[in-house]
PDB file of C-alpha atoms in Angstrom:
ATOM      1  CA  MET A   1     210.647 -48.677 135.741  1.00  0.00           C
ATOM      2  CA  ALA A   2     208.133 -48.283 133.326  1.00  0.00           C
ATOM      3  CA  LYS A   3     204.344 -47.381 134.037  1.00  0.00           C
ATOM      4  CA  LYS A   4     201.788 -50.248 133.103  1.00  0.00           C
ATOM      5  CA  SER A   5     199.118 -49.390 130.752  1.00  0.00           C
ATOM      6  CA  ALA A   6     195.333 -49.247 131.544  1.00  0.00           C
ATOM      7  CA  LYS A   7     195.060 -51.996 129.551  1.00  0.00           C
ATOM      8  CA  SER A   8     197.635 -54.094 131.209  1.00  0.00           C
ATOM      9  CA  LYS A   9     195.820 -53.163 134.510  1.00  0.00           C
ATOM     10  CA  GLY A  10     193.000 -54.853 133.271  1.00  0.00           C
ATOM     11  CA  TYR A  11     190.718 -51.422 132.359  1.00  0.00           C
ATOM     12  CA  ARG A  12     188.724 -51.961 129.511  1.00  0.00           C
ATOM     13  CA  LYS A  13     186.562 -49.145 127.551  1.00  0.00           C
ATOM     14  CA  THR A  14     182.978 -49.975 127.628  1.00  0.00           C
ATOM     15  CA  VAL A  15     180.232 -48.672 124.939  1.00  0.00           C
ATOM     16  CA  THR A  16     176.754 -48.192 126.300  1.00  0.00           C
ATOM     17  CA  LYS A  17     174.794 -48.903 123.508  1.00  0.00           C
ATOM     18  CA  LYS A  18     171.923 -46.504 122.885  1.00  0.00           C
ATOM     19  CA  PRO A  19     168.365 -47.519 123.494  1.00  0.00           C
ATOM     20  CA  TYR A  20     166.116 -48.088 120.321  1.00  0.00           C
ATOM     21  CA  LEU A  21     162.587 -49.370 119.051  1.00  0.00           C
ATOM     22  CA  THR A  22     162.314 -52.653 117.312  1.00  0.00           C
ATOM     23  CA  LYS A  23     160.163 -52.496 114.033  1.00  0.00           C
ATOM     24  CA  LYS A  24     157.356 -53.929 116.043  1.00  0.00           C
ATOM     25  CA  GLU A  25     157.494 -51.581 119.103  1.00  0.00           C
ATOM     26  CA  ILE A  26     157.583 -48.532 116.441  1.00  0.00           C
ATOM     27  CA  CYS A  27     154.485 -49.731 114.758  1.00  0.00           C
ATOM     28  CA  ILE A  28     152.583 -50.592 117.933  1.00  0.00           C
ATOM     29  CA  THR A  29     153.653 -46.677 119.281  1.00  0.00           C
ATOM     30  CA  VAL A  30     152.174 -45.275 115.667  1.00  0.00           C
ATOM     31  CA  SER A  31     149.077 -47.314 116.138  1.00  0.00           C
ATOM     32  CA  ILE A  32     148.603 -45.793 119.656  1.00  0.00           C
ATOM     33  CA  VAL A  33     149.019 -42.344 118.305  1.00  0.00           C
ATOM     34  CA  ALA A  34     146.816 -42.765 115.582  1.00  0.00           C
ATOM     35  CA  VAL A  35     144.165 -44.140 117.917  1.00  0.00           C
ATOM     36  CA  ILE A  36     144.540 -41.260 120.505  1.00  0.00           C
ATOM     37  CA  VAL A  37     144.419 -38.673 117.396  1.00  0.00           C
ATOM     38  CA  ILE A  38     141.536 -40.557 115.908  1.00  0.00           C
ATOM     39  CA  GLY A  39     139.884 -40.133 119.344  1.00  0.00           C
ATOM     40  CA  LEU A  40     140.171 -36.497 119.905  1.00  0.00           C
ATOM     41  CA  ILE A  41     138.919 -35.975 116.227  1.00  0.00           C
ATOM     42  CA  LEU A  42     135.671 -38.114 116.751  1.00  0.00           C
ATOM     43  CA  PHE A  43     135.159 -36.407 120.494  1.00  0.00           C
ATOM     44  CA  ASN A  44     135.409 -32.886 118.996  1.00  0.00           C
ATOM     45  CA  LEU A  45     133.066 -34.029 115.836  1.00  0.00           C
ATOM     46  CA  LEU A  46     130.511 -35.944 117.997  1.00  0.00           C
ATOM     47  CA  TYR A  47     130.624 -34.289 121.977  1.00  0.00           C
ATOM     48  CA  ASP A  48     127.599 -31.937 121.994  1.00  0.00           C
ATOM     49  CA  ASP A  49     127.964 -29.282 124.925  1.00  0.00           C
ATOM     50  CA  GLY A  50     124.462 -27.985 123.900  1.00  0.00           C
ATOM     51  CA  SER A  51     126.060 -24.574 122.403  1.00  0.00           C
ATOM     52  CA  LEU A  52     124.151 -23.569 119.427  1.00  0.00           C
ATOM     53  CA  LYS A  53     125.955 -22.853 116.100  1.00  0.00           C
ATOM     54  CA  VAL A  54     127.128 -19.824 114.705  1.00  0.00           C
ATOM     55  CA  VAL A  55     127.629 -18.690 111.173  1.00  0.00           C
ATOM     56  CA  ASN A  56     128.992 -15.705 110.514  1.00  0.00           C
ATOM     57  CA  GLY A  57     129.041 -14.223 114.064  1.00  0.00           C
ATOM     58  CA  VAL A  58     125.074 -14.814 114.063  1.00  0.00           C
ATOM     59  CA  VAL A  59     123.912 -17.515 116.444  1.00  0.00           C
ATOM     60  CA  GLN A  60     121.622 -19.912 114.647  1.00  0.00           C
ATOM     61  CA  THR A  61     118.177 -20.340 116.396  1.00  0.00           C
ATOM     62  CA  GLN A  62     114.460 -20.384 115.953  1.00  0.00           C
ATOM     63  CA  GLY A  63     112.056 -17.990 117.551  1.00  0.00           C
ATOM     64  CA  ASP A  64     112.468 -15.305 119.908  1.00  0.00           C
ATOM     65  CA  SER A  65     115.203 -16.935 122.160  1.00  0.00           C
ATOM     66  CA  LEU A  66     116.734 -16.159 125.413  1.00  0.00           C
ATOM     67  CA  ILE A  67     120.405 -16.509 124.993  1.00  0.00           C
ATOM     68  CA  VAL A  68     123.716 -16.123 127.266  1.00  0.00           C
ATOM     69  CA  ASN A  69     127.127 -16.515 126.171  1.00  0.00           C
ATOM     70  CA  GLY A  70     128.850 -19.536 128.266  1.00  0.00           C
ATOM     71  CA  GLY A  71     132.305 -18.542 126.948  1.00  0.00           C
ATOM     72  CA  THR A  72     134.099 -15.215 126.466  1.00  0.00           C
ATOM     73  CA  ALA A  73     133.680 -12.133 124.487  1.00  0.00           C
ATOM     74  CA  ARG A  74     136.520 -13.594 122.075  1.00  0.00           C
ATOM     75  CA  SER A  75     135.514 -16.953 122.224  1.00  0.00           C
ATOM     76  CA  PRO A  76     131.864 -17.369 122.805  1.00  0.00           C
ATOM     77  CA  ARG A  77     129.643 -20.257 123.410  1.00  0.00           C
ATOM     78  CA  TYR A  78     125.779 -19.364 122.997  1.00  0.00           C
ATOM     79  CA  PHE A  79     123.281 -21.473 124.937  1.00  0.00           C
ATOM     80  CA  LYS A  80     119.478 -21.336 124.629  1.00  0.00           C
ATOM     81  CA  VAL A  81     117.729 -20.745 128.073  1.00  0.00           C
ATOM     82  CA  GLY A  82     114.095 -20.447 126.998  1.00  0.00           C
ATOM     83  CA  GLN A  83     111.929 -18.465 124.660  1.00  0.00           C
ATOM     84  CA  VAL A  84     109.221 -15.792 124.853  1.00  0.00           C
ATOM     85  CA  ALA A  85     105.972 -15.244 123.505  1.00  0.00           C
ATOM     86  CA  GLY A  86     103.827 -12.113 122.964  1.00  0.00           C
ATOM     87  CA  ILE A  87     101.792 -10.844 126.002  1.00  0.00           C
ATOM     88  CA  ASP A  88      98.194  -9.822 125.208  1.00  0.00           C
ATOM     89  CA  GLY A  89      97.856  -5.917 125.521  1.00  0.00           C
ATOM     90  CA  PHE A  90     101.790  -5.265 125.079  1.00  0.00           C
ATOM     91  CA  ASP A  91     103.910  -4.373 122.186  1.00  0.00           C
ATOM     92  CA  MET A  92     107.045  -6.592 122.059  1.00  0.00           C
ATOM     93  CA  THR A  93     110.511  -5.389 120.637  1.00  0.00           C
ATOM     94  CA  SER A  94     114.162  -6.621 121.712  1.00  0.00           C
ATOM     95  CA  GLU A  95     117.657  -5.130 121.817  1.00  0.00           C
ATOM     96  CA  PRO A  96     121.183  -6.329 122.884  1.00  0.00           C
ATOM     97  CA  VAL A  97     121.809  -6.819 126.556  1.00  0.00           C
ATOM     98  CA  THR A  98     125.547  -5.680 125.812  1.00  0.00           C
ATOM     99  CA  SER A  99     127.502  -5.288 122.481  1.00  0.00           C
ATOM    100  CA  ASP A 100     126.780  -8.690 121.929  1.00  0.00           C
ATOM    101  CA  GLY A 101     123.935  -8.747 119.213  1.00  0.00           C
ATOM    102  CA  ASN A 102     123.319 -12.354 120.065  1.00  0.00           C
ATOM    103  CA  VAL A 103     122.218 -11.929 123.507  1.00  0.00           C
ATOM    104  CA  LEU A 104     118.817 -10.019 123.815  1.00  0.00           C
ATOM    105  CA  LYS A 105     116.553  -8.624 125.991  1.00  0.00           C
ATOM    106  CA  TYR A 106     112.901  -8.298 125.292  1.00  0.00           C
ATOM    107  CA  ILE A 107     111.112  -5.493 126.215  1.00  0.00           C
ATOM    108  CA  TYR A 108     106.980  -5.378 126.437  1.00  0.00           C
ATOM    109  CA  THR A 109     105.404  -1.855 126.528  1.00  0.00           C
ATOM    110  CA  PRO A 110     101.577  -1.583 126.865  1.00  0.00           C
ATOM    111  CA  ALA A 111      99.472  -1.101 123.508  1.00  0.00           C
ATOM    112  CA  SER A 112      97.491   1.066 125.499  1.00  0.00           C
ATOM    113  CA  GLU A 113      96.930   3.126 128.744  1.00  0.00           C
ATOM    114  CA  SER A 114      98.335   1.073 131.574  1.00  0.00           C
ATOM    115  CA  PRO A 115      99.962   1.237 135.114  1.00  0.00           C
ATOM    116  CA  ILE A 116     102.756  -0.974 133.588  1.00  0.00           C
ATOM    117  CA  ASP A 117     105.105   1.065 131.817  1.00  0.00           C
ATOM    118  CA  ARG A 118     107.344  -1.646 130.801  1.00  0.00           C
ATOM    119  CA  ILE A 119     108.647  -5.665 131.433  1.00  0.00           C
ATOM    120  CA  SER A 120     111.738  -7.030 130.384  1.00  0.00           C
ATOM    121  CA  VAL A 121     112.988 -10.578 130.121  1.00  0.00           C
ATOM    122  CA  CYS A 122     116.649 -11.524 129.301  1.00  0.00           C
ATOM    123  CA  ALA A 123     118.723 -14.556 130.085  1.00  0.00           C
ATOM    124  CA  TYR A 124     121.826 -14.405 132.596  1.00  0.00           C
ATOM    125  CA  ASN A 125     124.835 -16.581 133.267  1.00  0.00           C
ATOM    126  CA  PHE A 126     124.214 -16.448 137.080  1.00  0.00           C
ATOM    127  CA  ALA A 127     122.483 -18.668 139.425  1.00  0.00           C
ATOM    128  CA  ALA A 128     119.141 -17.340 140.353  1.00  0.00           C
ATOM    129  CA  GLN A 129     119.661 -17.294 143.890  1.00  0.00           C
ATOM    130  CA  THR A 130     123.176 -15.370 143.607  1.00  0.00           C
ATOM    131  CA  PHE A 131     121.955 -13.082 141.621  1.00  0.00           C
ATOM    132  CA  ALA A 132     118.595 -12.271 143.484  1.00  0.00           C
ATOM    133  CA  ASP A 133     120.378 -12.048 146.798  1.00  0.00           C
ATOM    134  CA  ALA A 134     123.613  -9.567 145.347  1.00  0.00           C
ATOM    135  CA  THR A 135     120.975  -7.415 143.692  1.00  0.00           C
ATOM    136  CA  LEU A 136     118.767  -7.020 146.713  1.00  0.00           C
ATOM    137  CA  ALA A 137     121.346  -6.263 149.064  1.00  0.00           C
ATOM    138  CA  SER A 138     122.784  -3.440 146.518  1.00  0.00           C
ATOM    139  CA  PHE A 139     119.258  -2.040 146.370  1.00  0.00           C
ATOM    140  CA  THR A 140     118.607  -1.929 150.019  1.00  0.00           C
ATOM    141  CA  SER A 141     122.157  -0.061 150.667  1.00  0.00           C
ATOM    142  CA  ALA A 142     120.856   2.680 148.340  1.00  0.00           C
ATOM    143  CA  GLU A 143     119.369   5.612 150.609  1.00  0.00           C
ATOM    144  CA  ASN A 144     116.520   6.626 148.077  1.00  0.00           C
ATOM    145  CA  VAL A 145     115.396   2.989 147.422  1.00  0.00           C
ATOM    146  CA  THR A 146     112.790   0.893 149.624  1.00  0.00           C
ATOM    147  CA  CYS A 147     112.752  -3.155 149.206  1.00  0.00           C
ATOM    148  CA  SER A 148     110.561  -5.551 150.257  1.00  0.00           C
ATOM    149  CA  GLU A 149     111.785  -8.797 151.363  1.00  0.00           C
ATOM    150  CA  LYS A 150     112.551 -11.501 148.995  1.00  0.00           C
ATOM    151  CA  MET A 151     109.387 -13.749 148.129  1.00  0.00           C
ATOM    152  CA  SER A 152     109.308 -16.945 146.255  1.00  0.00           C
ATOM    153  CA  ALA A 153     106.573 -18.364 143.364  1.00  0.00           C
ATOM    154  CA  GLU A 154     106.754 -21.232 141.056  1.00  0.00           C
ATOM    155  CA  ASP A 155     106.401 -21.647 137.390  1.00  0.00           C
ATOM    156  CA  ASP A 156     106.477 -24.922 135.649  1.00  0.00           C
ATOM    157  CA  GLY A 157     108.336 -26.797 138.701  1.00  0.00           C
ATOM    158  CA  ARG A 158     110.817 -24.037 138.419  1.00  0.00           C
ATOM    159  CA  ALA A 159     111.668 -21.704 141.649  1.00  0.00           C
ATOM    160  CA  VAL A 160     111.194 -18.017 141.095  1.00  0.00           C
ATOM    161  CA  SER A 161     112.657 -15.242 143.344  1.00  0.00           C
ATOM    162  CA  TYR A 162     111.073 -11.605 143.493  1.00  0.00           C
ATOM    163  CA  PHE A 163     111.265  -8.777 145.478  1.00  0.00           C
ATOM    164  CA  ILE A 164     109.736  -5.031 145.088  1.00  0.00           C
ATOM    165  CA  TYR A 165     111.490  -2.057 145.453  1.00  0.00           C
ATOM    166  CA  SER A 166     110.415   1.826 144.942  1.00  0.00           C
ATOM    167  CA  THR A 167     112.748   4.597 144.374  1.00  0.00           C
ATOM    168  CA  VAL A 168     112.132   8.564 144.595  1.00  0.00           C
ATOM    169  CA  PRO A 169     114.467  11.388 143.359  1.00  0.00           C
ATOM    170  CA  ILE A 170     117.222  12.329 145.784  1.00  0.00           C
ATOM    171  CA  GLU A 171     116.429  15.738 147.188  1.00  0.00           C
ATOM    172  CA  THR A 172     119.378  18.104 145.740  1.00  0.00           C
ATOM    173  CA  GLU A 173     120.038  21.842 146.230  1.00  0.00           C
ATOM    174  CA  PRO A 174     118.067  24.262 143.900  1.00  0.00           C
ATOM    175  CA  ALA A 175     119.489  24.007 140.270  1.00  0.00           C
ATOM    176  CA  GLU A 176     121.717  26.594 139.263  1.00  0.00           C
ATOM    177  CA  ASP A 177     121.800  26.759 135.510  1.00  0.00           C
ATOM    178  CA  ALA A 178     119.669  25.309 133.030  1.00  0.00           C
ATOM    179  CA  ALA A 179     121.420  22.032 132.566  1.00  0.00           C
ATOM    180  CA  GLU A 180     121.121  21.071 136.205  1.00  0.00           C
ATOM    181  CA  GLU A 181     117.095  21.890 135.889  1.00  0.00           C
ATOM    182  CA  VAL A 182     116.978  19.435 132.853  1.00  0.00           C
ATOM    183  CA  ALA A 183     118.921  16.777 134.853  1.00  0.00           C
ATOM    184  CA  ALA A 184     116.358  17.235 137.897  1.00  0.00           C
ATOM    185  CA  SER A 185     113.288  17.215 135.712  1.00  0.00           C
ATOM    186  CA  ASP A 186     114.274  13.801 134.391  1.00  0.00           C
ATOM    187  CA  ALA A 187     114.099  12.454 137.891  1.00  0.00           C
ATOM    188  CA  VAL A 188     111.328  10.163 138.179  1.00  0.00           C
ATOM    189  CA  TYR A 189     109.580   7.998 140.990  1.00  0.00           C
ATOM    190  CA  ALA A 190     109.770   4.360 139.916  1.00  0.00           C
ATOM    191  CA  GLN A 191     107.950   1.367 141.389  1.00  0.00           C
ATOM    192  CA  VAL A 192     109.897  -2.173 140.399  1.00  0.00           C
ATOM    193  CA  LEU A 193     109.243  -5.819 140.717  1.00  0.00           C
ATOM    194  CA  SER A 194     112.437  -7.770 139.820  1.00  0.00           C
ATOM    195  CA  ALA A 195     111.983 -11.642 139.515  1.00  0.00           C
ATOM    196  CA  TYR A 196     114.609 -14.598 139.181  1.00  0.00           C
ATOM    197  CA  VAL A 197     113.619 -17.855 137.538  1.00  0.00           C
ATOM    198  CA  ASP A 198     115.997 -20.507 138.538  1.00  0.00           C
ATOM    199  CA  MET A 199     117.734 -22.098 135.409  1.00  0.00           C
ATOM    200  CA  GLY A 200     120.487 -23.862 137.303  1.00  0.00           C
ATOM    201  CA  GLU A 201     123.692 -22.207 136.687  1.00  0.00           C
ATOM    202  CA  ARG A 202     121.694 -19.617 134.902  1.00  0.00           C
ATOM    203  CA  CYS A 203     118.500 -17.700 135.304  1.00  0.00           C
ATOM    204  CA  VAL A 204     115.871 -15.438 133.636  1.00  0.00           C
ATOM    205  CA  ASN A 205     115.370 -12.244 134.867  1.00  0.00           C
ATOM    206  CA  ILE A 206     111.795 -10.404 134.488  1.00  0.00           C
ATOM    207  CA  VAL A 207     111.559  -6.959 135.611  1.00  0.00           C
ATOM    208  CA  VAL A 208     108.304  -5.309 135.356  1.00  0.00           C
ATOM    209  CA  ARG A 209     108.529  -1.402 135.839  1.00  0.00           C
ATOM    210  CA  ASN A 210     106.189   1.653 136.930  1.00  0.00           C
ATOM    211  CA  GLU A 211     107.376   5.045 136.273  1.00  0.00           C
ATOM    212  CA  CYS A 212     105.484   8.156 137.976  1.00  0.00           C
ATOM    213  CA  GLU A 213     106.013  11.598 138.573  1.00  0.00           C
ATOM    214  CA  SER A 214     105.148  11.169 142.447  1.00  0.00           C
ATOM    215  CA  GLU A 215     104.643   8.425 145.091  1.00  0.00           C
ATOM    216  CA  GLU A 216     100.482   8.798 144.569  1.00  0.00           C
ATOM    217  CA  GLY A 217     101.264   7.188 141.204  1.00  0.00           C
ATOM    218  CA  PHE A 218     102.579   4.063 142.980  1.00  0.00           C
ATOM    219  CA  VAL A 219     100.226   0.784 142.271  1.00  0.00           C
ATOM    220  CA  GLU A 220      99.245  -2.014 144.333  1.00  0.00           C
ATOM    221  CA  ASP A 221     101.886  -4.815 144.337  1.00  0.00           C
ATOM    222  CA  SER A 222      98.765  -6.886 143.117  1.00  0.00           C
ATOM    223  CA  ILE A 223      99.181  -5.601 139.793  1.00  0.00           C
ATOM    224  CA  LEU A 224     102.939  -5.864 139.593  1.00  0.00           C
ATOM    225  CA  THR A 225     102.856  -9.454 140.693  1.00  0.00           C
ATOM    226  CA  GLY A 226      99.914  -9.870 137.972  1.00  0.00           C
ATOM    227  CA  ALA A 227     102.343  -8.481 135.230  1.00  0.00           C
ATOM    228  CA  LEU A 228     104.671 -10.922 136.122  1.00  0.00           C
ATOM    229  CA  ASP A 229     102.489 -13.660 135.902  1.00  0.00           C
ATOM    230  CA  GLN A 230     102.060 -12.498 132.374  1.00  0.00           C
ATOM    231  CA  ALA A 231     105.462 -12.752 131.571  1.00  0.00           C
ATOM    232  CA  LEU A 232     105.800 -16.089 133.131  1.00  0.00           C
ATOM    233  CA  ALA A 233     102.788 -17.104 131.201  1.00  0.00           C
ATOM    234  CA  ALA A 234     104.611 -16.307 128.019  1.00  0.00           C
ATOM    235  CA  LEU A 235     107.870 -17.692 128.731  1.00  0.00           C
ATOM    236  CA  SER A 236     108.857 -21.559 128.000  1.00  0.00           C
ATOM    237  CA  TYR A 237     111.885 -22.852 129.030  1.00  0.00           C
ATOM    238  CA  GLU A 238     114.712 -25.233 127.290  1.00  0.00           C
ATOM    239  CA  THR A 239     114.923 -28.515 128.793  1.00  0.00           C
ATOM    240  CA  LYS A 240     118.116 -29.909 127.214  1.00  0.00           C
TER     241      LYS A 240
END
C-alpha cells in the first residue's frame, strides 16, 4: 500500500515573514536617535560642573587660588575652593602639594623675628570633620605627641575645627656614628595648630607651626590662635 504524502495528509509548509520597519517607522527611529545624539552633545557643551578650564595641562584661574583635583591623576577635574592673600609681616610662597603642579600649598614665613615659624594653607578633597577627626586620632596615638581636644570656631559663616599638638624628639640610644649624630641633631620640638575649614565635601587646611630647640620655646596657645585668625582673614571662599 502506497504511503500518503505529507501534502495529502493536510500538512502545509509555512513561511514566517521577517519583521521589518516601514519607511515611516525608519524615519521616526532616525529622528529619535538624532534627538538623543543632539541632546548628548548639548549636555556636554552646556553643562557646567564648576570645574576649571585646563589649557596645555595648566589650570586656568586668577589670583592665588586654592584648588583641589576632583577627578583622578589621569583624568583631573579641578575645582577652585578659595583664594589667599598676603599676611602682614609674612612673605608668601607656594609649592605643589603633590606631583600635580596645579594643586598648590601656600606658605607664609615671617619677614622678621617671630614665635611663628610657618603658616601653610592648602585645600583638600575631604570633608573637614572627617579629615580633622582622622588626623587628631593619628596624632593622639603617637607616643611623642601631646594633643588638645578638638575645638571649634567660625569664619564667614563656615565652621572651623582645630586642635593644637606638640611633639618632642623620641629618646634614643647614644649615636654610634656621625650619620646618626646628624640625624639626632635634626630632631626638633614642635608646637602646631592644625585647622580645618568646612567647605562641604572639601576643606581648607591651615597649619600654624612653631619649632624650637626645647619645650622652653613653646608659646601660649593664644599666639597660635592669633596666627590662625590672621590666616583666616587672608582667606576668601568660592561660593559657586
